[in-house]
Short mmCIF file of N, CA and C in Angstrom, two decimals:
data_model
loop_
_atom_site.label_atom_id
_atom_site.label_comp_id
_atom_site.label_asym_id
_atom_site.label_seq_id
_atom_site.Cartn_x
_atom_site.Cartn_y
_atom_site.Cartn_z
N UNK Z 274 -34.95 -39.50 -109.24
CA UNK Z 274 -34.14 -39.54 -110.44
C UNK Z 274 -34.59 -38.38 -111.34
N UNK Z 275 -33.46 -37.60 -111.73
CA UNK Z 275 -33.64 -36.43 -112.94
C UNK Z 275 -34.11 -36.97 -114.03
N UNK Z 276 -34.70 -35.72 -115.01
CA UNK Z 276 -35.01 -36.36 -116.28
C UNK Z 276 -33.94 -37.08 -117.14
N UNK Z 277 -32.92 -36.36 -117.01
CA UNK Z 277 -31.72 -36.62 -117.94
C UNK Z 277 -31.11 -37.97 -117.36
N UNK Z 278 -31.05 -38.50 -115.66
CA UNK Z 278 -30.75 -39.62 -116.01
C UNK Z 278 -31.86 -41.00 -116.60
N UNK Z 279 -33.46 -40.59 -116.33
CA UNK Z 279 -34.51 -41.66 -116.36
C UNK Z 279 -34.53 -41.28 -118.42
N UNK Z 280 -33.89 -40.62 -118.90
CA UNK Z 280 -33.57 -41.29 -120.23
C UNK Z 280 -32.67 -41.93 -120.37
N UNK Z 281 -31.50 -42.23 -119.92
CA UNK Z 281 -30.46 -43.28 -119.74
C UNK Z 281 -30.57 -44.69 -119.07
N UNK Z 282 -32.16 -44.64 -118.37
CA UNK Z 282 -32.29 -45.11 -117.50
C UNK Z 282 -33.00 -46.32 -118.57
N UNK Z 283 -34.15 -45.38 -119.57
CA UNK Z 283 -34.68 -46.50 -120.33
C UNK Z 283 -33.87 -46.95 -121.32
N UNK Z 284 -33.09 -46.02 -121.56
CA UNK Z 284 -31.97 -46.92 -123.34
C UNK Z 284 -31.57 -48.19 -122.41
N UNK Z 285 -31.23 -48.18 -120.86
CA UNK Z 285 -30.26 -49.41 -120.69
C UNK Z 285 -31.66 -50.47 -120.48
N UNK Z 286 -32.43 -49.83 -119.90
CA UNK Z 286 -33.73 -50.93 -119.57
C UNK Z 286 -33.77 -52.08 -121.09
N UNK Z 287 -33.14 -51.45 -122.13
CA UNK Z 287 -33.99 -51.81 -123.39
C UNK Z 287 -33.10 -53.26 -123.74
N UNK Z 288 -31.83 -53.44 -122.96
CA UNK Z 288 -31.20 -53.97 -123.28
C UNK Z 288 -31.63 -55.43 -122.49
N UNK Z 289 -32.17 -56.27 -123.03
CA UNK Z 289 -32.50 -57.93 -122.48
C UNK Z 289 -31.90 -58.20 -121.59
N UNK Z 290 -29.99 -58.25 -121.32
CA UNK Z 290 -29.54 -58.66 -120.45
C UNK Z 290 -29.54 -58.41 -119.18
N UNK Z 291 -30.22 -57.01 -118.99
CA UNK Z 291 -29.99 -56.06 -117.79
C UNK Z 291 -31.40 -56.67 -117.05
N UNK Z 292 -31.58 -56.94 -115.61
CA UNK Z 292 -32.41 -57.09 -115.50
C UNK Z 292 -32.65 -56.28 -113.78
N UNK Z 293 -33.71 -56.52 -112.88
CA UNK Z 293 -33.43 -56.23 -111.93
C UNK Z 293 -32.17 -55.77 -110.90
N UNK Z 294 -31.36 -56.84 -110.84
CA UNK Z 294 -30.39 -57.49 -110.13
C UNK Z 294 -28.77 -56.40 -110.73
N UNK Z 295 -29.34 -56.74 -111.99
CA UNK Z 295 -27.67 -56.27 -112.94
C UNK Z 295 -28.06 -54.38 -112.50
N UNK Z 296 -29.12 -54.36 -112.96
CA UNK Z 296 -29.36 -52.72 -113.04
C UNK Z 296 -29.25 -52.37 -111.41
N UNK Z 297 -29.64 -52.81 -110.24
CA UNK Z 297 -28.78 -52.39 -108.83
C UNK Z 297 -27.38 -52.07 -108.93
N UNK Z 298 -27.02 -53.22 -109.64
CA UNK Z 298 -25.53 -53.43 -109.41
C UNK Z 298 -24.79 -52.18 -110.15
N UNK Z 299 -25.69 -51.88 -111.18
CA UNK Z 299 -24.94 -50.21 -111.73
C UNK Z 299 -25.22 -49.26 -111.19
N UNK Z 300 -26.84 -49.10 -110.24
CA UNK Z 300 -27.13 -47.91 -109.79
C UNK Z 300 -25.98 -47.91 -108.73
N UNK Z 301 -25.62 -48.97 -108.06
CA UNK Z 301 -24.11 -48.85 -106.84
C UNK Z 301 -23.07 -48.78 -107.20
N UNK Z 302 -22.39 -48.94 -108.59
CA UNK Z 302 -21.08 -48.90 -109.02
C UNK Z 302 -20.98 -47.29 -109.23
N UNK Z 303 -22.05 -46.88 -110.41
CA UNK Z 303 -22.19 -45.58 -111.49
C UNK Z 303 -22.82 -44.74 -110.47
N UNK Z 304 -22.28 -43.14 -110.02
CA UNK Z 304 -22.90 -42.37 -109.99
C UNK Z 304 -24.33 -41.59 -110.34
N UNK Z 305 -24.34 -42.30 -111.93
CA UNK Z 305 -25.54 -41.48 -112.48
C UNK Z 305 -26.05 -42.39 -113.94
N UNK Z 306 -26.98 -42.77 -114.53
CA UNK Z 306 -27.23 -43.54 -115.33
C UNK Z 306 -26.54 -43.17 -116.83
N UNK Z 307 -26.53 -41.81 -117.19
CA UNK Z 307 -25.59 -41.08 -117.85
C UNK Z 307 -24.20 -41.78 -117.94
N UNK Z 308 -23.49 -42.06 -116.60
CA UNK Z 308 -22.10 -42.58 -116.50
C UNK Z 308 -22.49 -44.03 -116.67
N UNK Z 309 -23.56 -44.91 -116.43
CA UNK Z 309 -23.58 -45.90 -116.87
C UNK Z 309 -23.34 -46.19 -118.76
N UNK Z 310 -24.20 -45.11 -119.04
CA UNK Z 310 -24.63 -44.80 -120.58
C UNK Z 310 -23.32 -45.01 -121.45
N UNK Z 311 -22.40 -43.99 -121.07
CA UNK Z 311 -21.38 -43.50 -121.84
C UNK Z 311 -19.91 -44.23 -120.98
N UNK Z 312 -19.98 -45.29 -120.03
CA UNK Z 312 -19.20 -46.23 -119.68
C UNK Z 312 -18.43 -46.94 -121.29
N UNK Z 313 -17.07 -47.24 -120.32
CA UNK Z 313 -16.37 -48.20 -121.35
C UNK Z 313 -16.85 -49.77 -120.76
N UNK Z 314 -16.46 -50.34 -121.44
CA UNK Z 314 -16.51 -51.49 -121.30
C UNK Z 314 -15.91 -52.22 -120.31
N UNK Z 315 -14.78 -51.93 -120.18
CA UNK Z 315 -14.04 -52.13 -118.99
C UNK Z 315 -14.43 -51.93 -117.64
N UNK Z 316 -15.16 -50.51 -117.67
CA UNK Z 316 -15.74 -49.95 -116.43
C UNK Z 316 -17.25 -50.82 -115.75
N UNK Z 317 -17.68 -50.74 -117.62
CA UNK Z 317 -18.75 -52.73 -116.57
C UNK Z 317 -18.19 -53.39 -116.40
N UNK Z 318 -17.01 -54.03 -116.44
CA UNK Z 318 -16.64 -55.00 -116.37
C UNK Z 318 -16.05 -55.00 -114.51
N UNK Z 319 -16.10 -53.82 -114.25
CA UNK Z 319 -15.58 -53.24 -113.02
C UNK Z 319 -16.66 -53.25 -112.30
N UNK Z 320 -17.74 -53.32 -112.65
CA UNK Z 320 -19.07 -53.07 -112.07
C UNK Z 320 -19.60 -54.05 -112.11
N UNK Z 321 -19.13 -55.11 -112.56
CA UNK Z 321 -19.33 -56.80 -112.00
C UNK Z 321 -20.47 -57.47 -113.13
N UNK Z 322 -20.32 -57.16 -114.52
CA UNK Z 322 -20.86 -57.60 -115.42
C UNK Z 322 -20.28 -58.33 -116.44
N UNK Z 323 -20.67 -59.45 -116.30
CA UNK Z 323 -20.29 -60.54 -117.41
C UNK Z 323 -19.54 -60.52 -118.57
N UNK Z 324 -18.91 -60.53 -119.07
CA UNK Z 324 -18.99 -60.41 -121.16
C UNK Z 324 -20.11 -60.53 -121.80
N UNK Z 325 -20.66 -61.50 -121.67
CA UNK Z 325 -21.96 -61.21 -122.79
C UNK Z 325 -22.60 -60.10 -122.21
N UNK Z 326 -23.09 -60.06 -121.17
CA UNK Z 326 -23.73 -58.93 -120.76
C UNK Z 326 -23.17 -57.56 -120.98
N UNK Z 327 -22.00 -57.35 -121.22
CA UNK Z 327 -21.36 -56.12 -121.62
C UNK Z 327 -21.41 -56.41 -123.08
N UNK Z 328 -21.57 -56.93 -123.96
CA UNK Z 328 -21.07 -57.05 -125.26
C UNK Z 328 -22.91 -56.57 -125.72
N UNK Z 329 -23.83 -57.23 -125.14
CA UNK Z 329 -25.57 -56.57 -125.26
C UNK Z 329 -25.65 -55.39 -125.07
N UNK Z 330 -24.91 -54.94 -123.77
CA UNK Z 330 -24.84 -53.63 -123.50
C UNK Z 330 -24.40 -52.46 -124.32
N UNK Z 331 -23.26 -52.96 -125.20
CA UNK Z 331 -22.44 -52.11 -125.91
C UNK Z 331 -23.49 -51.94 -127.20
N UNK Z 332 -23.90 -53.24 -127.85
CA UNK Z 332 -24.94 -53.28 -128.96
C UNK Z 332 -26.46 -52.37 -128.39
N UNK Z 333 -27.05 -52.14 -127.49
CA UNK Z 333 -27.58 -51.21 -126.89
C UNK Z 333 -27.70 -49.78 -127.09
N UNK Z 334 -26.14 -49.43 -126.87
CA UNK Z 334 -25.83 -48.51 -126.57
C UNK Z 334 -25.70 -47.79 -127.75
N UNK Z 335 -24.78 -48.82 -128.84
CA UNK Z 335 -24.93 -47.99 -130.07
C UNK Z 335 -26.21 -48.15 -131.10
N UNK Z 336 -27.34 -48.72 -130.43
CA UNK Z 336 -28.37 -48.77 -131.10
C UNK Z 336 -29.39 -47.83 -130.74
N UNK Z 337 -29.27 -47.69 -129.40
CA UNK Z 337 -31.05 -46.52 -128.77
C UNK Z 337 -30.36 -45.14 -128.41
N UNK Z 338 -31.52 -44.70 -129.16
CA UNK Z 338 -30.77 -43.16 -128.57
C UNK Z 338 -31.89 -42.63 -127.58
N UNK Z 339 -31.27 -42.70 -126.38
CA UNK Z 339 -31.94 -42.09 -124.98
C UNK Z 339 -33.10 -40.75 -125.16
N UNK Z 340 -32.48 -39.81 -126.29
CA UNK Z 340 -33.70 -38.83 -126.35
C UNK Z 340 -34.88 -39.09 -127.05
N UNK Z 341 -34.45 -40.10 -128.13
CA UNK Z 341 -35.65 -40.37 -128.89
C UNK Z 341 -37.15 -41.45 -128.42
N UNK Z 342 -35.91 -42.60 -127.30
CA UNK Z 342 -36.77 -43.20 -126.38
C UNK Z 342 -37.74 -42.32 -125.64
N UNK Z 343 -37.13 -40.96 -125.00
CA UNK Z 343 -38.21 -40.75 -123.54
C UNK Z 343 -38.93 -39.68 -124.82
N UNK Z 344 -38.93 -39.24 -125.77
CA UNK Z 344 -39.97 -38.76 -126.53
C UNK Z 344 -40.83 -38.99 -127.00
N UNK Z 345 -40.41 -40.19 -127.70
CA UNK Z 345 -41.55 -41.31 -128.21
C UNK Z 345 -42.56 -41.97 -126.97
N UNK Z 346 -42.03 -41.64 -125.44
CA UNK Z 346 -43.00 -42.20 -124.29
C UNK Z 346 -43.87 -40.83 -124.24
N UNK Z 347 -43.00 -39.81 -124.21
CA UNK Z 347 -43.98 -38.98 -123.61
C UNK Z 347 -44.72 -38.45 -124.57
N UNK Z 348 -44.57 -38.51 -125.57
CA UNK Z 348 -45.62 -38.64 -127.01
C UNK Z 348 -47.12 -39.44 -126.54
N UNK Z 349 -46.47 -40.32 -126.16
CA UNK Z 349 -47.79 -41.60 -125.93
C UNK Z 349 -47.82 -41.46 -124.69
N UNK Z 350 -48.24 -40.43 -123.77
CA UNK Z 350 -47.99 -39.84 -123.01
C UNK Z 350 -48.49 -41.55 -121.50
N UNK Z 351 -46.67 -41.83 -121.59
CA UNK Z 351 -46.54 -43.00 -120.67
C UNK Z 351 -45.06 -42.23 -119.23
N UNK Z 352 -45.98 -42.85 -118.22
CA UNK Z 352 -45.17 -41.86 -117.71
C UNK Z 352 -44.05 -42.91 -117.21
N UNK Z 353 -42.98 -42.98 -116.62
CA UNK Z 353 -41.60 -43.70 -116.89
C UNK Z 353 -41.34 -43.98 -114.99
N UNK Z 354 -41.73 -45.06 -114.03
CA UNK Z 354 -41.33 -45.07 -113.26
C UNK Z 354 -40.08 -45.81 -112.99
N UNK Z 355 -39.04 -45.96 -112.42
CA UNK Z 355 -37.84 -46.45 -111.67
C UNK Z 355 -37.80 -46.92 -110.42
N UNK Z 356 -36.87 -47.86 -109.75
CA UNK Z 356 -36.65 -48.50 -108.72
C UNK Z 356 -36.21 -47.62 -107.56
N UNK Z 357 -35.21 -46.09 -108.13
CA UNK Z 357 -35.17 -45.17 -107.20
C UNK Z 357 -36.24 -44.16 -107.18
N UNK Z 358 -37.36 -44.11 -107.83
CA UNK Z 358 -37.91 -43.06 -107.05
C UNK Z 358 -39.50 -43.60 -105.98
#
């Protein structure tokens, strides 16, 4: 995984509802965590996610901002592993 998607990767991590299971289910729908990121709603909903779970997602989304997350890690210099690499 690129840098640019393992910051998309943690804004969605941040979100409670997403867990193991849900976050597969986007790495197989979404091309790229980016397209998960900037998804409509609809398009999770296409990707086999709940309502509430899209409605957390959306509150998520307009709450973390992906660059400020992987800065503030690598500040505290934490390094960021994922399920794909």
């Amino acid at each position: 995984m690129n840098q640019e998607d393992k910051k998309y990767w943690l804004g969605i991590n941040t979100c409670y509802e997403i867990g193991p299971a849900r976050m597969r289910r986007l790495y197989s729908y979404f091309p790229s965590m980016k397209d998960v990121w900037q998804a409509s709603d609809n398009e999770w909903q296409k990707a086999g996610l709940p309502e509430k779970v899209i409605l957390s997602l959306r509150q998520t989304v307009l709450k973390i901002n992906p660059d400020e997350e992987a800065a503030r890690l690598k500040k505290e210099k934490i390094k960021v592993i994922t399920i794909r690499e």
